[in-house]
Short mmCIF file of C-alpha atoms and ligand atoms in Angstrom, two decimals:
data_model
loop_
_atom_site.label_atom_id
_atom_site.label_comp_id
_atom_site.label_asym_id
_atom_site.label_seq_id
_atom_site.Cartn_x
_atom_site.Cartn_y
_atom_site.Cartn_z
CA MET V 29 16.54 19.65 -9.95
CA ARG V 30 15.94 15.93 -9.83
CA ASN V 31 14.20 14.14 -7.07
CA ARG V 32 17.13 13.57 -4.81
CA LYS V 33 15.53 13.48 -1.41
CA PHE V 34 16.44 10.34 0.43
CA SER V 35 18.80 9.55 -2.37
CA ARG V 36 19.22 5.91 -3.19
CA TYR V 37 22.95 6.46 -2.71
CA SER V 38 22.52 7.31 0.94
CA SER V 39 24.31 4.24 2.25
CA PRO V 40 26.52 1.51 0.80
CA LEU V 41 23.83 -0.95 1.84
CA ALA V 42 21.25 0.99 -0.11
CA VAL V 43 23.47 0.99 -3.21
CA ALA V 44 24.03 -2.75 -2.99
CA SER V 45 20.34 -3.48 -2.57
CA VAL V 46 19.31 -1.27 -5.45
CA LEU V 47 21.89 -2.92 -7.69
CA ALA V 48 20.54 -6.29 -6.68
CA LEU V 49 17.01 -5.15 -7.50
CA ALA V 50 18.08 -3.76 -10.86
CA LEU V 51 19.98 -6.95 -11.71
CA SER V 52 17.08 -9.16 -10.81
CA ALA V 53 14.81 -6.99 -12.96
CA CYS V 54 17.24 -7.39 -15.89
CA SER V 55 17.66 -11.11 -15.48
CA GLY V 56 13.89 -11.45 -15.34
CA GLY V 57 13.92 -9.77 -18.73
CA SER V 58 16.48 -12.05 -20.35
CA SER V 59 15.48 -15.38 -18.92
CA GLY V 60 13.20 -15.83 -21.90
CA GLY V 61 10.01 -17.50 -20.88
CA GLY V 62 11.37 -19.55 -18.01
CA GLY V 63 9.18 -17.76 -15.54
CA GLY V 64 5.76 -19.01 -16.51
CA SER V 65 3.19 -17.37 -18.68
CA ALA V 66 1.92 -14.57 -16.46
CA GLY V 67 4.15 -11.75 -17.62
CA GLY V 68 5.82 -13.43 -20.54
CA GLY V 69 9.58 -13.88 -20.39
CA ASP V 70 10.36 -10.52 -21.92
CA ALA V 71 8.56 -8.24 -19.53
CA GLY V 72 8.81 -4.71 -20.73
CA SER V 73 10.10 -5.17 -24.26
CA ASN V 74 6.90 -5.63 -26.29
CA VAL V 75 4.95 -2.42 -26.13
CA ASP V 76 2.70 -2.94 -29.17
CA GLY V 77 0.05 -5.21 -27.67
CA ARG V 78 -3.59 -4.13 -27.86
CA GLY V 79 -6.67 -5.58 -26.24
CA PRO V 80 -8.68 -5.53 -23.00
CA ILE V 81 -6.93 -4.22 -19.90
CA THR V 82 -7.59 -3.85 -16.20
CA TYR V 83 -7.16 -0.63 -14.25
CA VAL V 84 -6.42 -1.08 -10.55
CA GLN V 85 -7.07 1.69 -8.05
CA GLY V 86 -8.01 2.21 -4.41
CA LYS V 87 -11.60 2.79 -3.39
CA ASP V 88 -13.21 5.36 -5.65
CA ASN V 89 -14.75 7.51 -2.90
CA SER V 90 -15.69 10.18 -5.41
CA ASN V 91 -17.33 7.89 -7.97
CA VAL V 92 -15.36 9.18 -10.89
CA VAL V 93 -13.60 6.07 -12.14
CA GLN V 94 -16.47 3.95 -13.46
CA PRO V 95 -17.92 6.88 -15.46
CA MET V 96 -14.48 7.45 -16.97
CA VAL V 97 -14.12 3.75 -17.79
CA ASP V 98 -17.62 3.63 -19.32
CA LYS V 99 -16.76 6.58 -21.52
CA TRP V 100 -13.53 4.93 -22.69
CA ASN V 101 -15.27 1.59 -23.28
CA SER V 102 -17.97 3.11 -25.44
CA SER V 103 -15.35 4.22 -27.96
CA HIS V 104 -12.92 1.27 -27.54
CA PRO V 105 -15.04 -1.89 -27.94
CA ASN V 106 -11.98 -4.09 -28.55
CA GLU V 107 -9.81 -2.54 -25.87
CA LYS V 108 -12.21 -2.42 -22.96
CA VAL V 109 -11.04 -1.45 -19.50
CA THR V 110 -12.20 -3.30 -16.39
CA PHE V 111 -11.95 -1.39 -13.12
CA LYS V 112 -10.58 -3.39 -10.20
CA GLU V 113 -11.28 -1.45 -7.02
CA GLN V 114 -9.07 -1.96 -3.97
CA SER V 115 -9.75 -0.97 -0.34
CA ASP V 116 -9.68 2.64 0.87
CA SER V 117 -6.46 2.27 2.86
CA ALA V 118 -3.22 3.39 1.20
CA ASP V 119 -1.20 0.65 2.94
CA GLN V 120 -3.51 -2.16 1.80
CA GLN V 121 -3.49 -0.83 -1.75
CA HIS V 122 0.31 -0.86 -1.69
CA ASP V 123 0.51 -4.44 -0.41
CA ASP V 124 -2.01 -5.66 -2.98
CA LEU V 125 0.05 -4.16 -5.81
CA VAL V 126 3.27 -5.65 -4.44
CA GLN V 127 1.70 -9.12 -4.29
CA HIS V 128 0.47 -8.92 -7.86
CA PHE V 129 3.78 -7.58 -9.18
CA GLN V 130 5.66 -10.33 -7.37
CA ALA V 131 3.38 -12.86 -9.06
CA LYS V 132 4.09 -11.12 -12.42
CA ASP V 133 0.37 -10.79 -12.87
CA ALA V 134 -0.35 -9.76 -16.47
CA ASN V 135 -3.87 -8.77 -15.43
CA TYR V 136 -2.82 -5.71 -13.44
CA ASP V 137 -2.18 -3.70 -16.62
CA VAL V 138 -2.54 -0.13 -15.41
CA VAL V 139 -2.10 0.57 -11.72
CA ASP V 140 -2.66 3.63 -9.62
CA VAL V 141 0.60 4.44 -7.85
CA ASP V 142 0.56 6.73 -4.82
CA VAL V 143 3.27 9.37 -5.29
CA VAL V 144 5.31 7.78 -2.52
CA TRP V 145 5.56 4.36 -4.18
CA THR V 146 7.14 5.39 -7.50
CA ALA V 147 10.73 4.93 -6.32
CA GLU V 148 10.16 1.50 -4.82
CA PHE V 149 8.19 0.09 -7.77
CA ALA V 150 10.53 1.61 -10.36
CA ALA V 151 13.64 0.31 -8.58
CA LYS V 152 12.11 -3.15 -8.52
CA GLY V 153 11.62 -3.03 -12.28
CA TRP V 154 7.83 -3.31 -12.12
CA LEU V 155 6.86 -0.13 -13.99
CA GLN V 156 7.18 0.32 -17.73
CA PRO V 157 9.40 3.36 -18.37
CA LEU V 158 7.41 5.98 -20.24
CA LYS V 159 9.90 6.69 -22.99
CA ASP V 160 10.45 5.96 -26.69
CA LYS V 161 7.22 4.46 -28.05
CA MET V 162 5.67 4.78 -24.58
CA THR V 163 6.19 8.53 -24.25
CA ILE V 164 3.50 10.80 -22.83
CA ASP V 165 3.40 14.58 -23.02
CA THR V 166 4.01 16.14 -19.61
CA ASN V 167 4.06 19.74 -20.86
CA GLY V 168 1.38 21.66 -19.07
CA MET V 169 1.49 19.46 -15.98
CA LEU V 170 2.37 20.89 -12.57
CA PRO V 171 6.15 20.29 -12.26
CA ALA V 172 5.74 18.85 -8.74
CA THR V 173 3.46 16.11 -10.06
CA VAL V 174 5.87 15.13 -12.85
CA LYS V 175 8.66 14.91 -10.29
CA THR V 176 6.65 12.43 -8.22
CA ALA V 177 6.35 10.14 -11.26
CA THR V 178 10.05 10.33 -12.11
CA TYR V 179 12.82 8.19 -10.66
CA GLY V 180 16.51 8.32 -11.54
CA GLY V 181 15.72 10.71 -14.40
CA THR V 182 13.14 8.44 -16.07
CA LEU V 183 9.39 8.98 -16.09
CA TYR V 184 7.58 5.85 -14.84
CA ALA V 185 3.97 6.97 -14.63
CA ALA V 186 1.48 9.55 -15.79
CA PRO V 187 0.48 12.05 -13.10
CA GLN V 188 -3.23 11.41 -12.71
CA SER V 189 -4.37 13.52 -9.78
CA SER V 190 -2.46 15.71 -7.38
CA ASP V 191 -3.31 16.28 -3.71
CA GLY V 192 -2.68 19.02 -1.20
CA GLY V 193 -3.94 19.27 2.36
CA LEU V 194 -6.70 21.80 3.09
CA LEU V 195 -8.41 23.06 6.24
CA TYR V 196 -12.17 22.53 6.19
CA TYR V 197 -13.86 24.74 8.77
CA ARG V 198 -17.40 25.53 9.90
CA LYS V 199 -17.93 29.02 8.56
CA ASP V 200 -21.25 29.30 10.40
CA LEU V 201 -19.40 29.02 13.71
CA VAL V 202 -16.01 30.52 12.81
CA PRO V 203 -16.54 33.23 10.19
CA THR V 204 -12.80 33.87 9.72
CA PRO V 205 -10.62 30.76 9.52
CA PRO V 206 -7.50 30.61 11.71
CA LYS V 207 -4.20 31.43 10.02
CA THR V 208 -2.00 29.75 12.59
CA TRP V 209 -2.18 26.54 14.58
CA ASP V 210 -2.21 28.40 17.90
CA GLU V 211 -5.04 30.62 16.69
CA MET V 212 -6.99 27.49 15.76
CA MET V 213 -6.37 25.96 19.18
CA GLY V 214 -7.70 29.21 20.68
CA MET V 215 -10.94 28.69 18.76
CA CYS V 216 -11.53 25.29 20.32
CA SER V 217 -13.67 26.94 23.00
CA THR V 218 -16.27 27.45 20.25
CA ALA V 219 -16.25 23.71 19.62
CA LYS V 220 -16.75 23.01 23.31
CA LYS V 221 -19.66 25.43 23.49
CA ASN V 222 -21.27 23.64 20.59
CA ASN V 223 -20.61 20.22 22.01
CA MET V 224 -18.46 19.09 19.15
CA GLY V 225 -14.87 18.01 18.57
CA CYS V 226 -12.41 20.76 17.64
CA TYR V 227 -9.84 19.40 15.18
CA ALA V 228 -9.06 16.14 13.44
CA GLY V 229 -6.73 14.91 10.77
CA GLN V 230 -5.73 11.31 10.06
CA PHE V 231 -3.92 9.71 12.98
CA GLN V 232 -4.44 5.98 12.63
CA LYS V 233 -1.15 4.11 12.16
CA TYR V 234 -0.97 4.07 8.33
CA GLU V 235 0.26 6.29 5.49
CA GLY V 236 -2.09 9.09 6.47
CA LEU V 237 -0.27 9.42 9.80
CA THR V 238 3.01 9.85 7.94
CA VAL V 239 1.30 12.65 6.02
CA ASN V 240 -0.04 14.37 9.13
CA ALA V 241 3.07 13.94 11.32
CA SER V 242 5.31 15.18 8.48
CA GLU V 243 3.09 18.23 8.07
CA ALA V 244 3.53 19.13 11.75
CA ILE V 245 7.30 18.56 11.51
CA ASN V 246 7.72 20.53 8.26
CA THR V 247 5.47 23.35 9.39
CA TRP V 248 7.71 24.01 12.40
CA GLY V 249 10.82 23.99 10.21
CA GLY V 250 11.91 20.38 10.71
CA LYS V 251 12.97 18.06 7.88
CA VAL V 252 12.44 14.32 7.85
CA VAL V 253 15.45 13.89 5.52
CA ASP V 254 17.82 16.46 4.03
CA ASP V 255 18.46 17.02 0.33
CA SER V 256 21.05 14.25 0.22
CA GLY V 257 18.56 11.82 1.72
CA LYS V 258 20.12 11.68 5.18
CA ALA V 259 17.67 11.35 8.08
CA THR V 260 17.54 14.68 9.90
CA VAL V 261 14.27 14.38 11.74
CA ASN V 262 15.72 14.49 15.25
CA SER V 263 15.81 18.27 15.62
CA PRO V 264 14.33 20.95 17.91
CA GLU V 265 12.10 22.10 15.02
CA SER V 266 10.61 18.63 14.52
CA LYS V 267 10.13 18.39 18.26
CA ALA V 268 8.19 21.65 18.34
CA GLY V 269 5.95 20.42 15.50
CA LEU V 270 5.21 16.92 16.77
CA ASN V 271 4.67 18.37 20.23
CA LYS V 272 1.79 20.48 18.91
CA LEU V 273 -0.10 17.31 17.94
CA VAL V 274 0.79 15.57 21.22
CA GLU V 275 -0.41 18.57 23.27
CA ALA V 276 -3.64 18.82 21.27
CA PHE V 277 -4.40 15.15 21.93
CA LYS V 278 -3.65 15.68 25.63
CA SER V 279 -5.90 18.72 25.93
CA GLY V 280 -8.71 17.12 23.95
CA ASN V 281 -8.49 19.75 21.20
CA ILE V 282 -7.92 16.83 18.87
CA ALA V 283 -10.88 14.55 19.44
CA PRO V 284 -9.64 11.33 21.13
CA GLU V 285 -11.31 9.14 18.51
CA ALA V 286 -9.17 10.80 15.82
CA ILE V 287 -6.41 8.33 16.76
CA THR V 288 -8.47 5.79 14.79
CA TYR V 289 -9.22 8.08 11.83
CA LYS V 290 -8.26 7.58 8.21
CA GLU V 291 -9.47 10.00 5.53
CA GLU V 292 -13.00 8.64 5.32
CA ASP V 293 -13.63 8.43 9.09
CA SER V 294 -12.57 12.03 9.51
CA ARG V 295 -14.63 13.16 6.53
CA THR V 296 -17.72 11.46 7.94
CA ALA V 297 -17.21 13.06 11.37
CA PHE V 298 -16.98 16.51 9.77
CA GLN V 299 -19.97 16.13 7.51
CA ASP V 300 -22.03 14.73 10.39
CA GLY V 301 -21.40 18.02 12.17
CA LYS V 302 -19.10 16.55 14.83
CA LEU V 303 -16.01 18.63 14.08
CA LEU V 304 -15.22 22.32 13.88
CA PHE V 305 -11.99 21.87 11.86
CA LEU V 306 -10.79 19.09 9.60
CA ARG V 307 -7.53 18.56 7.75
CA ASN V 308 -8.20 16.54 4.62
CA TRP V 309 -7.66 16.36 0.85
CA PRO V 310 -9.74 18.17 -1.81
CA TYR V 311 -11.94 15.13 -2.57
CA VAL V 312 -13.94 15.95 0.58
CA TYR V 313 -15.28 19.18 -0.93
CA ASN V 314 -17.78 17.61 -3.33
CA ILE V 315 -18.97 14.89 -0.98
CA ALA V 316 -19.45 17.27 1.96
CA SER V 317 -21.27 19.75 -0.32
CA LYS V 318 -23.98 17.28 -1.36
CA THR V 319 -27.45 18.60 -0.73
CA ASP V 320 -29.20 15.21 -0.77
CA GLY V 321 -29.21 15.05 3.02
CA SER V 322 -26.03 12.98 3.30
CA SER V 323 -24.06 15.97 4.59
CA LYS V 324 -25.20 18.05 7.55
CA VAL V 325 -22.76 20.79 6.69
CA ALA V 326 -23.42 21.19 2.95
CA ASP V 327 -23.67 24.99 3.00
CA LYS V 328 -21.91 25.59 6.30
CA PHE V 329 -18.24 25.00 5.59
CA GLY V 330 -15.37 26.87 4.06
CA VAL V 331 -11.92 25.84 2.85
CA ALA V 332 -8.69 27.54 3.93
CA PRO V 333 -4.94 26.88 3.84
CA LEU V 334 -3.64 24.59 6.58
CA PRO V 335 -2.82 26.75 9.59
CA GLY V 336 0.89 26.97 10.39
CA LYS V 337 3.40 28.45 12.80
CA ASP V 338 3.19 32.11 11.76
CA GLY V 339 1.12 31.77 8.58
CA PRO V 340 0.05 28.92 6.29
CA GLY V 341 1.34 25.46 7.20
CA ALA V 342 3.22 23.04 4.94
CA SER V 343 1.14 20.29 3.39
CA SER V 344 2.63 16.94 2.52
CA LEU V 345 2.50 16.50 -1.24
CA GLY V 346 -0.04 13.82 -2.07
CA GLY V 347 -1.34 12.48 -5.32
CA HIS V 348 -1.63 9.51 -7.59
CA ASN V 349 0.03 8.47 -10.83
CA ALA V 350 -1.07 5.87 -13.34
CA ALA V 351 1.62 3.39 -14.38
CA VAL V 352 1.77 0.55 -16.88
CA SER V 353 2.90 -2.75 -15.41
CA VAL V 354 5.90 -4.33 -17.17
CA TYR V 355 3.90 -7.57 -17.10
CA SER V 356 0.97 -6.16 -19.10
CA LYS V 357 0.47 -7.74 -22.50
CA ASN V 358 -1.50 -4.81 -23.89
CA LYS V 359 0.82 -1.90 -23.32
CA ALA V 360 -0.20 0.11 -26.39
CA THR V 361 -3.78 0.14 -25.12
CA ALA V 362 -2.54 0.92 -21.61
CA LEU V 363 -0.61 3.92 -22.91
CA ASP V 364 -3.64 5.29 -24.73
CA PHE V 365 -5.66 4.88 -21.55
CA LEU V 366 -3.03 6.89 -19.62
CA LYS V 367 -3.28 9.65 -22.21
CA PHE V 368 -7.06 9.61 -21.91
CA MET V 369 -6.93 9.92 -18.10
CA THR V 370 -4.60 12.87 -18.24
CA SER V 371 -6.41 14.70 -21.05
CA ALA V 372 -7.85 18.12 -20.22
CA GLU V 373 -11.35 16.78 -20.73
CA GLN V 374 -10.92 13.96 -18.22
CA GLN V 375 -9.02 16.10 -15.74
CA LYS V 376 -11.92 18.56 -15.79
CA ALA V 377 -14.37 15.74 -15.20
CA PHE V 378 -12.35 14.52 -12.19
CA ALA V 379 -12.41 18.04 -10.78
CA LEU V 380 -16.09 18.74 -11.41
CA GLN V 381 -17.45 15.34 -10.38
CA GLY V 382 -14.99 14.48 -7.64
CA SER V 383 -13.23 17.74 -6.66
CA LEU V 384 -9.92 16.02 -7.33
CA ALA V 385 -6.83 18.16 -7.87
CA PRO V 386 -6.00 18.44 -11.58
CA VAL V 387 -2.45 17.79 -12.74
CA LEU V 388 -2.75 20.34 -15.57
CA SER V 389 -1.65 23.81 -14.42
CA ASN V 390 -4.02 25.83 -16.61
CA LEU V 391 -7.14 24.21 -15.15
CA TYR V 392 -6.55 26.05 -11.87
CA SER V 393 -7.51 29.28 -13.63
CA ASP V 394 -10.16 27.82 -15.94
CA SER V 395 -13.29 29.85 -15.24
CA ALA V 396 -15.63 26.88 -15.79
CA LEU V 397 -13.87 25.23 -12.86
CA THR V 398 -13.10 28.17 -10.57
CA SER V 399 -16.74 29.29 -10.62
CA LYS V 400 -17.83 25.90 -9.27
CA LEU V 401 -14.79 25.10 -7.16
CA PRO V 402 -13.87 28.36 -5.41
CA TYR V 403 -11.12 26.73 -3.36
CA LEU V 404 -8.95 25.99 -6.44
CA PRO V 405 -6.47 28.87 -5.90
CA THR V 406 -6.01 27.78 -2.25
CA LEU V 407 -5.42 24.23 -3.42
CA LEU V 408 -2.88 25.31 -6.02
CA THR V 409 -0.92 27.19 -3.35
CA SER V 410 -1.10 24.16 -1.07
CA ILE V 411 0.32 21.92 -3.80
CA GLN V 412 2.98 24.40 -4.88
CA ASN V 413 4.25 24.78 -1.32
CA ALA V 414 3.81 21.13 -0.39
CA VAL V 415 6.72 19.10 0.89
CA PRO V 416 7.31 15.69 -0.75
CA ARG V 417 7.68 12.72 1.57
CA PRO V 418 11.09 10.99 1.40
CA VAL V 419 11.88 9.46 -1.99
CA SER V 420 13.31 6.01 -1.40
CA PRO V 421 13.19 2.52 -2.90
CA PHE V 422 12.87 1.46 0.74
CA TYR V 423 9.91 3.71 1.42
CA PRO V 424 7.89 1.05 3.29
CA ALA V 425 10.56 1.00 6.02
CA VAL V 426 10.81 4.80 6.02
CA THR V 427 7.09 5.34 6.44
CA LYS V 428 6.93 2.63 9.11
CA ALA V 429 9.61 4.51 11.07
CA ILE V 430 7.51 7.69 10.89
CA GLN V 431 4.18 6.00 11.64
CA ASP V 432 5.28 3.78 14.51
CA ASN V 433 7.12 6.51 16.36
CA SER V 434 4.69 9.36 15.88
CA TYR V 435 1.83 7.04 16.87
CA SER V 436 3.62 6.11 20.12
CA ALA V 437 4.16 9.80 20.85
CA LEU V 438 0.51 10.69 20.18
CA LYS V 439 -0.63 7.86 22.44
CA GLY V 440 1.73 9.10 25.17
CA GLU V 441 3.66 5.83 25.11
CA LYS V 442 6.95 7.52 24.16
CA SER V 443 8.24 11.01 24.82
CA VAL V 444 8.53 13.20 21.73
CA ASP V 445 12.32 13.20 22.21
CA GLN V 446 12.48 9.43 22.25
CA ALA V 447 10.09 9.12 19.31
CA LEU V 448 12.18 11.42 17.13
CA SER V 449 15.44 9.77 18.10
CA ASP V 450 14.01 6.31 17.31
CA MET V 451 12.46 7.64 14.09
CA GLN V 452 15.81 8.97 12.94
CA SER V 453 17.60 5.67 13.65
CA ALA V 454 14.92 3.63 11.91
CA ILE V 455 14.92 5.89 8.81
CA SER V 456 18.73 5.65 8.61
CA ALA V 457 18.50 1.85 8.82
CA ALA V 458 15.72 1.58 6.21
CA LYS V 459 16.38 -1.12 3.63
C1 GLC T 22 -4.07 10.50 -0.39
C2 GLC T 22 -2.82 11.10 -1.05
C3 GLC T 22 -1.68 10.13 -0.97
C4 GLC T 22 -1.45 9.72 0.46
C5 GLC T 22 -2.71 9.12 1.05
C6 GLC T 22 -2.52 8.81 2.54
O1 GLC T 22 -4.57 9.48 -1.16
O2 GLC T 22 -3.08 11.46 -2.37
O3 GLC T 22 -0.51 10.66 -1.53
O4 GLC T 22 -0.37 8.82 0.58
O5 GLC T 22 -3.78 10.03 0.90
O6 GLC T 22 -3.62 8.20 3.09
#
């Protein structure tokens, strides 16, 4: 089944806007050099160029990118890669890419695309379709990751790392991790006794809040959009889910400061010993396990599935794909670099050095990895059961609708009913 959630045909307005985007992408292609030198006038058509390229990605918290680039550079002296590192906030990374695409910047050759941006960037004509001479082999990749890189039946990026939410817990204080949310809330007395916060995820108003709010909604049986792309978030199930987060903020079971947390703030709180439970991505595992004194919990934490309503919860599907900009002049080099990043060797290195989630299915049962990364089977289940966020060329408006309204509910500025009703209207109006 294709990626049809939040279908681009969901409203006449959406159809018109997508057509306009597609037309402007085409006319950009045929205007033949009128648009300045940055991307060349025939963006997309010449895929044979070779030479130095730049790889653009958000902050490399796990320190895996420069080693990869160094390795590539040592064997490609005439096609060297320069790593341009962005900030650690998903929203800022997005806006930086948009600015550079709008300027037809030929220097953003290969860009890291969060799974939720594929539709928007592809619809705008900014990503080189990976077909014909630009084909990559996706056999062996987790189907869910390939789907996140595909739009309208065309592959636009190479799945580079996947992501599924995990529950990090203090096994020295809670020997058996909670299976359900209510069970976890019941364990918050242990946090109190130990003078620490109980639970945190990512609740600042940014993409991470969309992830966390959607997880609560999906876990209680709600759906942000249905299979045809229609907004369906205003339901009793979504209310039950969002309410769980609101109640936990009210009771203090979610530490009040978590309203300012992004991934890194919450990771730091956990590894400083200030939290009993943390929802975060797999990258935290390696950093929190360091025995150089930077983590106070190095040998004191375990990893479990996200706790849900009656059993495991539903993670939002995360992850990152590497795409070639249509404005790149060295697309043949860019393609080889994509193949290098997704090779088994490099995917193993990402997992071992950065505990990132591989995109290749067979690595989840590779004994060299499972012996060092015991949480891999839990992660695979998280990814396989994860729920994709809405797929839409107008995703920025969709995520804003989710962020703004869930944030107001968590802060107690709007009732959950009002927040969901406003969220539904704003998603339906997204353009
Ligand atoms: C992680 C996920 C990504 C998500 C982001 C939110 O990077 O891989 O999909 O959008 O976190 O902060």
